[in-house]
PDB file of C-alpha atoms in Angstrom:
ATOM      1  CA  MET A  24      46.288  80.085  87.010  1.00 49.00           C
ATOM      2  CA  LYS A  25      46.288  81.962  83.331  1.00 54.00           C
ATOM      3  CA  THR A  26      48.564  84.251  84.502  1.00 56.00           C
ATOM      4  CA  SER A  27      50.753  81.961  85.942  1.00 58.00           C
ATOM      5  CA  LEU A  28      50.719  79.553  82.694  1.00 48.00           C
ATOM      6  CA  LEU A  29      51.296  82.625  80.984  1.00 48.00           C
ATOM      7  CA  ILE A  30      54.496  83.622  82.765  1.00 54.00           C
ATOM      8  CA  CYS A  31      55.333  80.026  82.525  1.00 47.00           C
ATOM      9  CA  ALA A  32      54.905  79.730  78.425  1.00 48.00           C
ATOM     10  CA  THR A  33      57.059  83.164  78.258  1.00 48.00           C
ATOM     11  CA  SER A  34      59.663  81.876  80.371  1.00 50.00           C
ATOM     12  CA  LEU A  35      60.155  79.112  78.610  1.00 45.00           C
ATOM     13  CA  GLY A  36      59.573  80.944  75.274  1.00 46.00           C
ATOM     14  CA  LEU A  37      62.467  83.124  76.120  1.00 44.00           C
ATOM     15  CA  ALA A  38      64.903  80.100  77.600  1.00 47.00           C
ATOM     16  CA  ALA A  39      64.038  78.275  74.145  1.00 46.00           C
ATOM     17  CA  SER A  40      65.011  81.824  72.262  1.00 45.00           C
ATOM     18  CA  LEU A  41      68.435  81.907  74.448  1.00 46.00           C
ATOM     19  CA  ALA A  42      69.746  78.272  74.049  1.00 51.00           C
ATOM     20  CA  ALA A  43      68.814  79.404  70.086  1.00 60.00           C
ATOM     21  CA  ALA A  44      71.088  81.953  69.828  1.00 84.00           C
ATOM     22  CA  PRO A  45      74.194  82.427  67.250  1.00 93.00           C
ATOM     23  CA  ILE A  46      76.926  82.247  69.482  1.00 95.00           C
ATOM     24  CA  SER A  47      79.690  84.453  68.744  1.00 96.00           C
ATOM     25  CA  PHE A  48      82.722  82.645  68.992  1.00 97.00           C
ATOM     26  CA  ASP A  49      86.632  84.354  69.532  1.00 97.00           C
ATOM     27  CA  PHE A  50      89.572  82.192  67.345  1.00 97.00           C
ATOM     28  CA  LYS A  51      92.624  84.574  69.179  1.00 95.00           C
ATOM     29  CA  ASP A  52      92.932  80.979  70.724  1.00 92.00           C
ATOM     30  CA  PRO A  53      94.863  81.278  74.753  1.00 87.00           C
ATOM     31  CA  LYS A  54      96.229  78.927  74.534  1.00 89.00           C
ATOM     32  CA  GLY A  55      97.810  79.670  70.613  1.00 87.00           C
ATOM     33  CA  VAL A  56      98.319  76.579  69.158  1.00 89.00           C
ATOM     34  CA  ASN A  57      95.537  77.612  66.227  1.00 94.00           C
ATOM     35  CA  ALA A  58      97.269  77.644  63.103  1.00 92.00           C
ATOM     36  CA  ILE A  59      97.079  77.160  59.262  1.00 95.00           C
ATOM     37  CA  GLN A  60      99.664  74.964  57.493  1.00 95.00           C
ATOM     38  CA  PHE A  61     100.476  75.188  53.975  1.00 95.00           C
ATOM     39  CA  SER A  62     102.845  73.510  51.710  1.00 94.00           C
ATOM     40  CA  LEU A  63     104.123  74.103  48.325  1.00 90.00           C
ATOM     41  CA  ASP A  64     105.777  71.873  46.159  1.00 88.00           C
ATOM     42  CA  SER A  65     109.315  73.223  44.717  1.00 86.00           C
ATOM     43  CA  VAL A  66     113.705  72.244  43.576  1.00 81.00           C
ATOM     44  CA  LEU A  67     114.261  68.532  45.807  1.00 80.00           C
ATOM     45  CA  GLU A  68     111.366  68.974  48.689  1.00 83.00           C
ATOM     46  CA  PRO A  69     108.173  70.534  49.450  1.00 87.00           C
ATOM     47  CA  ILE A  70     108.047  74.110  50.881  1.00 91.00           C
ATOM     48  CA  ALA A  71     105.540  73.771  53.939  1.00 93.00           C
ATOM     49  CA  GLY A  72     105.073  75.983  57.012  1.00 95.00           C
ATOM     50  CA  THR A  73     102.625  77.354  59.442  1.00 96.00           C
ATOM     51  CA  ALA A  74     100.877  80.345  59.971  1.00 95.00           C
ATOM     52  CA  SER A  75      99.941  81.050  63.464  1.00 92.00           C
ATOM     53  CA  GLY A  76      98.422  84.300  64.128  1.00 94.00           C
ATOM     54  CA  ILE A  77      95.215  83.582  63.795  1.00 96.00           C
ATOM     55  CA  THR A  78      92.366  86.335  65.090  1.00 97.00           C
ATOM     56  CA  GLY A  79      89.166  86.162  64.053  1.00 97.00           C
ATOM     57  CA  LYS A  80      84.907  86.264  65.061  1.00 97.00           C
ATOM     58  CA  VAL A  81      82.853  83.219  64.013  1.00 96.00           C
ATOM     59  CA  SER A  82      78.784  83.123  65.239  1.00 96.00           C
ATOM     60  CA  PHE A  83      76.871  79.642  64.932  1.00 96.00           C
ATOM     61  CA  ASP A  84      74.463  78.618  65.922  1.00 94.00           C
ATOM     62  CA  PRO A  85      73.815  75.133  67.586  1.00 93.00           C
ATOM     63  CA  ALA A  86      70.320  74.848  66.089  1.00 93.00           C
ATOM     64  CA  ASN A  87      71.010  75.926  62.707  1.00 93.00           C
ATOM     65  CA  PRO A  88      74.137  75.646  61.012  1.00 92.00           C
ATOM     66  CA  GLY A  89      74.053  76.551  58.753  1.00 91.00           C
ATOM     67  CA  ALA A  90      73.554  80.452  59.702  1.00 93.00           C
ATOM     68  CA  THR A  91      76.799  80.225  60.328  1.00 94.00           C
ATOM     69  CA  THR A  92      79.469  83.820  59.375  1.00 95.00           C
ATOM     70  CA  GLY A  93      82.087  84.623  60.477  1.00 96.00           C
ATOM     71  CA  LYS A  94      85.437  85.936  59.470  1.00 97.00           C
ATOM     72  CA  ILE A  95      89.221  83.967  59.907  1.00 96.00           C
ATOM     73  CA  ASN A  96      92.318  86.838  59.581  1.00 97.00           C
ATOM     74  CA  VAL A  97      95.859  85.847  59.548  1.00 97.00           C
ATOM     75  CA  ALA A  98      98.780  87.602  60.306  1.00 97.00           C
ATOM     76  CA  THR A  99     101.088  87.630  57.863  1.00 97.00           C
ATOM     77  CA  LYS A 100     104.288  88.543  59.149  1.00 97.00           C
ATOM     78  CA  SER A 101     103.683  85.557  61.407  1.00 96.00           C
ATOM     79  CA  LEU A 102     104.202  83.172  58.693  1.00 97.00           C
ATOM     80  CA  VAL A 103     107.309  80.535  58.818  1.00 96.00           C
ATOM     81  CA  VAL A 104     108.915  78.342  57.389  1.00 96.00           C
ATOM     82  CA  PRO A 105     112.147  75.752  58.928  1.00 95.00           C
ATOM     83  CA  ASN A 106     114.880  77.566  56.961  1.00 95.00           C
ATOM     84  CA  SER A 107     115.379  81.782  57.219  1.00 95.00           C
ATOM     85  CA  MET A 108     116.661  82.373  54.531  1.00 94.00           C
ATOM     86  CA  MET A 109     113.481  81.345  52.269  1.00 93.00           C
ATOM     87  CA  ASN A 110     110.981  82.405  55.590  1.00 96.00           C
ATOM     88  CA  GLY A 111     112.465  86.205  54.888  1.00 96.00           C
ATOM     89  CA  HIS A 112     111.936  85.249  50.444  1.00 94.00           C
ATOM     90  CA  LEU A 113     108.605  84.338  51.447  1.00 94.00           C
ATOM     91  CA  LEU A 114     107.852  87.430  53.092  1.00 97.00           C
ATOM     92  CA  GLY A 115     109.373  89.428  51.240  1.00 96.00           C
ATOM     93  CA  GLU A 116     108.593  91.794  48.457  1.00 93.00           C
ATOM     94  CA  GLY A 117     108.721  89.994  45.878  1.00 91.00           C
ATOM     95  CA  TRP A 118     106.734  86.999  47.167  1.00 94.00           C
ATOM     96  CA  LEU A 119     104.293  88.056  50.490  1.00 96.00           C
ATOM     97  CA  ASN A 120     105.072  91.940  51.137  1.00 96.00           C
ATOM     98  CA  ALA A 121     104.525  91.351  54.212  1.00 97.00           C
ATOM     99  CA  PRO A 122     104.561  94.939  55.201  1.00 96.00           C
ATOM    100  CA  ALA A 123     102.050  95.685  52.425  1.00 96.00           C
ATOM    101  CA  ASN A 124      99.862  92.919  53.143  1.00 97.00           C
ATOM    102  CA  PRO A 125      99.380  92.427  56.430  1.00 97.00           C
ATOM    103  CA  GLU A 126      96.669  90.173  56.955  1.00 96.00           C
ATOM    104  CA  ILE A 127      95.353  87.181  55.263  1.00 97.00           C
ATOM    105  CA  THR A 128      91.750  86.472  55.144  1.00 97.00           C
ATOM    106  CA  PHE A 129      88.498  84.888  54.693  1.00 96.00           C
ATOM    107  CA  GLU A 130      85.263  85.906  55.244  1.00 97.00           C
ATOM    108  CA  LEU A 131      82.268  83.245  55.273  1.00 95.00           C
ATOM    109  CA  THR A 132      79.624  84.714  53.020  1.00 93.00           C
ATOM    110  CA  THR A 133      77.365  81.081  53.360  1.00 93.00           C
ATOM    111  CA  LEU A 134      77.442  77.992  54.268  1.00 93.00           C
ATOM    112  CA  ALA A 135      75.715  75.299  52.224  1.00 94.00           C
ATOM    113  CA  GLY A 136      74.725  71.381  51.750  1.00 93.00           C
ATOM    114  CA  ALA A 137      74.791  71.735  55.946  1.00 93.00           C
ATOM    115  CA  LYS A 138      75.161  68.126  57.142  1.00 94.00           C
ATOM    116  CA  THR A 139      74.940  67.801  61.071  1.00 94.00           C
ATOM    117  CA  ALA A 140      75.569  63.978  62.744  1.00 93.00           C
ATOM    118  CA  ASN A 141      77.191  64.695  66.509  1.00 91.00           C
ATOM    119  CA  ASN A 142      77.957  67.611  66.880  1.00 91.00           C
ATOM    120  CA  VAL A 143      79.528  67.652  64.172  1.00 95.00           C
ATOM    121  CA  THR A 144      78.538  69.920  60.382  1.00 96.00           C
ATOM    122  CA  SER A 145      80.191  69.157  57.301  1.00 96.00           C
ATOM    123  CA  ALA A 146      79.282  71.504  54.700  1.00 97.00           C
ATOM    124  CA  ILE A 147      81.054  73.238  51.555  1.00 97.00           C
ATOM    125  CA  ALA A 148      82.015  77.057  52.374  1.00 96.00           C
ATOM    126  CA  THR A 149      81.402  80.252  50.386  1.00 96.00           C
ATOM    127  CA  GLY A 150      83.735  83.235  51.134  1.00 96.00           C
ATOM    128  CA  LYS A 151      86.053  85.885  50.094  1.00 97.00           C
ATOM    129  CA  PHE A 152      89.303  85.118  50.908  1.00 97.00           C
ATOM    130  CA  THR A 153      91.720  88.020  50.411  1.00 97.00           C
ATOM    131  CA  LEU A 154      95.653  87.169  49.879  1.00 97.00           C
ATOM    132  CA  LYS A 155      98.042  89.974  49.172  1.00 96.00           C
ATOM    133  CA  GLY A 156      95.475  92.602  48.187  1.00 94.00           C
ATOM    134  CA  VAL A 157      93.351  90.363  46.128  1.00 97.00           C
ATOM    135  CA  THR A 158      90.158  88.828  46.685  1.00 97.00           C
ATOM    136  CA  LYS A 159      88.854  86.118  45.611  1.00 97.00           C
ATOM    137  CA  GLU A 160      85.378  84.253  46.127  1.00 97.00           C
ATOM    138  CA  ILE A 161      86.243  80.342  47.027  1.00 96.00           C
ATOM    139  CA  LYS A 162      84.908  77.269  48.314  1.00 96.00           C
ATOM    140  CA  VAL A 163      86.209  75.327  50.892  1.00 96.00           C
ATOM    141  CA  PRO A 164      84.860  71.850  52.023  1.00 97.00           C
ATOM    142  CA  VAL A 165      85.051  72.295  55.678  1.00 97.00           C
ATOM    143  CA  THR A 166      83.361  70.541  59.001  1.00 97.00           C
ATOM    144  CA  ILE A 167      82.555  72.446  62.343  1.00 97.00           C
ATOM    145  CA  THR A 168      82.777  70.242  65.393  1.00 96.00           C
ATOM    146  CA  TYR A 169      81.372  71.980  68.245  1.00 97.00           C
ATOM    147  CA  LEU A 170      82.315  71.410  71.876  1.00 96.00           C
ATOM    148  CA  PRO A 171      80.101  71.792  74.627  1.00 95.00           C
ATOM    149  CA  ASP A 172      80.857  72.996  77.682  1.00 94.00           C
ATOM    150  CA  ALA A 173      84.668  71.758  76.876  1.00 94.00           C
ATOM    151  CA  PHE A 174      86.208  75.584  76.993  1.00 94.00           C
ATOM    152  CA  GLY A 175      87.455  75.041  80.943  1.00 93.00           C
ATOM    153  CA  LYS A 176      88.823  71.360  80.012  1.00 92.00           C
ATOM    154  CA  ARG A 177      90.569  72.986  77.626  1.00 92.00           C
ATOM    155  CA  ILE A 178      92.128  76.014  79.456  1.00 90.00           C
ATOM    156  CA  ASN A 179      92.613  72.589  82.741  1.00 90.00           C
ATOM    157  CA  LYS A 180      89.825  75.607  84.678  1.00 91.00           C
ATOM    158  CA  PRO A 181      86.771  72.873  84.397  1.00 90.00           C
ATOM    159  CA  GLU A 182      85.427  75.666  87.022  1.00 91.00           C
ATOM    160  CA  ILE A 183      84.901  77.588  83.701  1.00 92.00           C
ATOM    161  CA  LYS A 184      81.919  76.982  81.043  1.00 94.00           C
ATOM    162  CA  GLY A 185      82.269  77.841  77.934  1.00 95.00           C
ATOM    163  CA  ASP A 186      82.311  76.199  74.567  1.00 96.00           C
ATOM    164  CA  LEU A 187      84.435  75.537  71.994  1.00 96.00           C
ATOM    165  CA  LEU A 188      84.028  75.361  68.168  1.00 97.00           C
ATOM    166  CA  VAL A 189      86.688  73.554  65.785  1.00 97.00           C
ATOM    167  CA  LEU A 190      86.864  74.285  61.727  1.00 97.00           C
ATOM    168  CA  ARG A 191      88.311  71.862  59.785  1.00 96.00           C
ATOM    169  CA  GLY A 192      89.455  72.558  56.172  1.00 96.00           C
ATOM    170  CA  GLU A 193      91.427  72.131  52.752  1.00 95.00           C
ATOM    171  CA  PHE A 194      91.299  73.723  49.214  1.00 95.00           C
ATOM    172  CA  THR A 195      94.097  74.754  46.923  1.00 96.00           C
ATOM    173  CA  ILE A 196      94.936  78.201  45.299  1.00 96.00           C
ATOM    174  CA  THR A 197      97.183  79.578  42.834  1.00 95.00           C
ATOM    175  CA  ARG A 198      99.636  82.161  43.901  1.00 95.00           C
ATOM    176  CA  GLY A 199      99.722  84.162  40.398  1.00 94.00           C
ATOM    177  CA  ASP A 200      95.835  84.678  40.804  1.00 96.00           C
ATOM    178  CA  TYR A 201      96.764  86.340  44.163  1.00 96.00           C
ATOM    179  CA  GLY A 202      99.194  88.518  42.576  1.00 94.00           C
ATOM    180  CA  ILE A 203     102.293  86.237  43.450  1.00 94.00           C
ATOM    181  CA  GLN A 204     105.217  85.915  41.469  1.00 89.00           C
ATOM    182  CA  PRO A 205     102.541  85.140  38.765  1.00 91.00           C
ATOM    183  CA  GLY A 206     104.479  83.072  35.695  1.00 88.00           C
ATOM    184  CA  GLN A 207     107.197  82.960  37.230  1.00 88.00           C
ATOM    185  CA  ASN A 208     109.768  80.398  38.869  1.00 85.00           C
ATOM    186  CA  GLU A 209     107.404  78.059  38.486  1.00 85.00           C
ATOM    187  CA  ASP A 210     109.793  75.185  37.475  1.00 83.00           C
ATOM    188  CA  LYS A 211     111.342  75.869  41.172  1.00 85.00           C
ATOM    189  CA  VAL A 212     108.224  76.477  42.854  1.00 88.00           C
ATOM    190  CA  ASN A 213     105.063  75.127  42.751  1.00 90.00           C
ATOM    191  CA  THR A 214     102.274  77.151  42.020  1.00 93.00           C
ATOM    192  CA  GLU A 215      99.609  74.787  43.920  1.00 94.00           C
ATOM    193  CA  ILE A 216      99.914  76.331  47.228  1.00 95.00           C
ATOM    194  CA  LYS A 217      98.046  73.009  49.524  1.00 96.00           C
ATOM    195  CA  LEU A 218      95.795  75.262  52.923  1.00 96.00           C
ATOM    196  CA  SER A 219      95.181  73.290  55.881  1.00 95.00           C
ATOM    197  CA  LEU A 220      92.824  74.773  58.514  1.00 93.00           C
ATOM    198  CA  ALA A 221      92.594  73.340  61.356  1.00 95.00           C
ATOM    199  CA  VAL A 222      91.974  76.034  64.239  1.00 96.00           C
ATOM    200  CA  VAL A 223      88.981  76.858  67.621  1.00 97.00           C
ATOM    201  CA  GLY A 224      87.277  78.948  68.595  1.00 97.00           C
ATOM    202  CA  SER A 225      86.204  80.083  72.451  1.00 96.00           C
ATOM    203  CA  ALA A 226      82.739  81.323  73.468  1.00 96.00           C
ATOM    204  CA  PRO A 227      83.521  81.593  77.816  1.00 94.00           C
ATOM    205  CA  LYS A 228      80.378  82.200  80.338  1.00 89.00           C
ATOM    206  CA  ALA A 229      80.537  84.784  82.090  1.00 73.00           C
TER     207      ALA A 229
ATOM    208  CA  MET B  29     157.743  76.583  52.588  1.00 69.00           C
ATOM    209  CA  SER B  30     158.093  75.017  49.367  1.00 77.00           C
ATOM    210  CA  LYS B  31     155.893  74.279  46.805  1.00 73.00           C
ATOM    211  CA  PRO B  32     155.233  71.073  47.234  1.00 76.00           C
ATOM    212  CA  ALA B  33     154.762  70.822  50.537  1.00 83.00           C
ATOM    213  CA  PHE B  34     152.255  73.930  50.089  1.00 85.00           C
ATOM    214  CA  ARG B  35     150.247  71.374  48.081  1.00 88.00           C
ATOM    215  CA  SER B  36     150.671  68.632  50.248  1.00 89.00           C
ATOM    216  CA  ILE B  37     148.811  70.961  53.118  1.00 92.00           C
ATOM    217  CA  LEU B  38     145.807  72.105  50.517  1.00 92.00           C
ATOM    218  CA  ALA B  39     145.870  68.787  49.046  1.00 93.00           C
ATOM    219  CA  ALA B  40     145.260  67.280  53.031  1.00 95.00           C
ATOM    220  CA  GLY B  41     142.844  70.070  53.533  1.00 95.00           C
ATOM    221  CA  ALA B  42     140.204  69.237  50.731  1.00 96.00           C
ATOM    222  CA  LEU B  43     140.328  66.151  51.536  1.00 96.00           C
ATOM    223  CA  LEU B  44     139.817  66.769  55.659  1.00 97.00           C
ATOM    224  CA  THR B  45     137.151  69.462  54.229  1.00 96.00           C
ATOM    225  CA  LEU B  46     135.846  66.465  52.070  1.00 97.00           C
ATOM    226  CA  LEU B  47     135.197  63.970  55.318  1.00 97.00           C
ATOM    227  CA  GLY B  48     133.924  66.486  57.856  1.00 97.00           C
ATOM    228  CA  SER B  49     131.128  67.940  55.933  1.00 96.00           C
ATOM    229  CA  ILE B  50     129.868  64.806  55.354  1.00 97.00           C
ATOM    230  CA  GLY B  51     130.191  63.129  58.119  1.00 97.00           C
ATOM    231  CA  TYR B  52     128.983  66.706  60.135  1.00 97.00           C
ATOM    232  CA  TRP B  53     126.091  66.110  57.465  1.00 97.00           C
ATOM    233  CA  LEU B  54     125.565  62.738  58.244  1.00 97.00           C
ATOM    234  CA  ALA B  55     126.005  62.839  62.066  1.00 97.00           C
ATOM    235  CA  MET B  56     122.926  65.715  62.233  1.00 95.00           C
ATOM    236  CA  GLY B  57     120.710  63.340  60.915  1.00 94.00           C
ATOM    237  CA  ALA B  58     121.715  63.716  57.012  1.00 95.00           C
ATOM    238  CA  HIS B  59     118.736  65.423  56.084  1.00 94.00           C
ATOM    239  CA  ARG B  60     118.380  65.822  52.386  1.00 92.00           C
ATOM    240  CA  GLY B  61     116.560  69.013  52.066  1.00 92.00           C
ATOM    241  CA  TRP B  62     117.256  72.514  52.437  1.00 93.00           C
ATOM    242  CA  SER B  63     119.043  73.327  55.965  1.00 95.00           C
ATOM    243  CA  GLN B  64     116.299  74.054  58.277  1.00 95.00           C
ATOM    244  CA  HIS B  65     116.951  77.060  61.359  1.00 96.00           C
ATOM    245  CA  ARG B  66     113.964  75.994  63.509  1.00 95.00           C
ATOM    246  CA  VAL B  67     112.355  71.832  63.294  1.00 95.00           C
ATOM    247  CA  PRO B  68     109.037  71.322  63.234  1.00 94.00           C
ATOM    248  CA  VAL B  69     107.255  69.657  65.489  1.00 94.00           C
ATOM    249  CA  SER B  70     103.921  68.275  65.503  1.00 93.00           C
ATOM    250  CA  GLN B  71     101.645  68.002  68.911  1.00 93.00           C
ATOM    251  CA  THR B  72      98.229  67.981  69.334  1.00 93.00           C
ATOM    252  CA  ASP B  73      95.571  69.784  71.339  1.00 92.00           C
ATOM    253  CA  GLU B  74      93.876  66.284  73.337  1.00 90.00           C
ATOM    254  CA  VAL B  75      90.738  68.080  73.420  1.00 92.00           C
ATOM    255  CA  THR B  76      90.189  69.498  69.926  1.00 93.00           C
ATOM    256  CA  GLY B  77      92.527  67.127  68.416  1.00 92.00           C
ATOM    257  CA  ILE B  78      93.483  69.675  66.767  1.00 93.00           C
ATOM    258  CA  ALA B  79      97.445  68.752  65.130  1.00 91.00           C
ATOM    259  CA  PHE B  80      99.524  71.852  65.525  1.00 92.00           C
ATOM    260  CA  THR B  81     102.952  72.875  64.978  1.00 92.00           C
ATOM    261  CA  THR B  82     105.581  73.929  67.157  1.00 93.00           C
ATOM    262  CA  TYR B  83     109.815  75.024  66.273  1.00 94.00           C
ATOM    263  CA  GLU B  84     112.598  73.714  68.327  1.00 95.00           C
ATOM    264  CA  ASN B  85     115.164  76.492  67.351  1.00 94.00           C
ATOM    265  CA  ARG B  86     118.326  74.289  66.297  1.00 94.00           C
ATOM    266  CA  PHE B  87     119.808  73.242  63.763  1.00 96.00           C
ATOM    267  CA  VAL B  88     120.072  70.892  60.617  1.00 96.00           C
ATOM    268  CA  PRO B  89     121.998  71.231  57.834  1.00 96.00           C
ATOM    269  CA  GLY B  90     120.697  69.745  54.224  1.00 95.00           C
ATOM    270  CA  ILE B  91     121.957  69.211  50.782  1.00 94.00           C
ATOM    271  CA  ASP B  92     123.048  72.433  50.903  1.00 94.00           C
ATOM    272  CA  VAL B  93     125.343  72.324  53.479  1.00 96.00           C
ATOM    273  CA  LEU B  94     126.943  69.423  51.497  1.00 97.00           C
ATOM    274  CA  GLY B  95     127.335  70.843  48.637  1.00 97.00           C
ATOM    275  CA  ALA B  96     128.903  74.114  50.316  1.00 97.00           C
ATOM    276  CA  GLY B  97     131.866  71.457  52.007  1.00 97.00           C
ATOM    277  CA  VAL B  98     132.186  69.618  48.552  1.00 97.00           C
ATOM    278  CA  ALA B  99     132.577  72.546  46.661  1.00 97.00           C
ATOM    279  CA  LEU B 100     134.945  74.009  48.863  1.00 97.00           C
ATOM    280  CA  ALA B 101     137.134  70.598  49.526  1.00 96.00           C
ATOM    281  CA  ALA B 102     136.902  70.959  45.019  1.00 96.00           C
ATOM    282  CA  PHE B 103     138.530  73.772  44.896  1.00 95.00           C
ATOM    283  CA  PHE B 104     141.137  73.348  47.597  1.00 94.00           C
ATOM    284  CA  PHE B 105     142.302  70.496  45.263  1.00 93.00           C
ATOM    285  CA  ALA B 106     142.090  72.304  43.024  1.00 93.00           C
ATOM    286  CA  LEU B 107     144.372  74.979  43.575  1.00 91.00           C
ATOM    287  CA  SER B 108     146.809  72.641  44.887  1.00 89.00           C
ATOM    288  CA  PHE B 109     147.579  71.887  41.329  1.00 86.00           C
ATOM    289  CA  ILE B 110     149.048  75.750  41.228  1.00 84.00           C
ATOM    290  CA  PHE B 111     151.538  74.905  43.279  1.00 76.00           C
ATOM    291  CA  ARG B 112     153.116  71.529  41.683  1.00 72.00           C
ATOM    292  CA  SER B 113     156.827  71.103  41.793  1.00 68.00           C
ATOM    293  CA  PRO B 114     158.007  72.205  38.486  1.00 66.00           C
ATOM    294  CA  GLN B 115     158.298  69.636  36.052  1.00 67.00           C
ATOM    295  CA  PRO B 116     161.870  68.660  34.301  1.00 68.00           C
ATOM    296  CA  LEU B 117     161.967  69.956  30.708  1.00 70.00           C
ATOM    297  CA  PRO B 118     162.058  67.074  28.184  1.00 72.00           C
ATOM    298  CA  SER B 119     165.486  66.170  27.750  1.00 69.00           C
ATOM    299  CA  THR B 120     166.553  66.647  23.549  1.00 64.00           C
ATOM    300  CA  PRO B 121     168.492  64.419  22.326  1.00 60.00           C
TER     301      PRO B 121
END
């Protein structure tokens, strides 16, 4: 009897610890819709575009969202604006110099003030943002939406089990802080760049 | 070709260029920003609710194209003045 109880307790403990384990979400989206939107004011109209080359992994524990860690990478060459000439300038040596700076990254170090309701966690993410080879610590208000068992539905294969994690956030950087034409062309292109993040990570279950 | 005839052709060309560029810009959507070589289209992922952008590869002329057309028309019109008919000298009393 004692042995049975011990086995039961051990099994429950093991199950609980497995259920509470952090889940690793891969942000290389199988549907290819992950993107970061950016915009900055300029003469005539705002320059708005997207960066779609998102990769990275985030470790998220549904039982402890505040312990979330991870890193999101953006391929610099994936930045697109509607005008081809502007696109060339944006990726060229004078601006982002994409060949020399192939990645833009955000590495999450801490998540403060996490509040969770209905699988949605709001918090302030602190992390290291790297752009054009310059790394600075920034704080970003984020929402993290945990969607259990939604992976299969999203890829139209409900038989495949797995979870999704949606990250959303908006922040503004000053281009001069990252060595992007500091003090130059400020009358033509605003110094502030608004970045909007809405990406989904997948954790299929084998 | 005589100078007056060439002048008329340049003036007509200027008018056609002006009307053509305005008409083309209006017909293609009268986009008041810079020309677009790809057009952003907003979509929403049903499961996650993420709004994302895809691009359609088509050209939308902006005011840079309109401006170039107007400038070309102005150039033709200005050029036409070079081919003015020689003015008769004022008669001396």
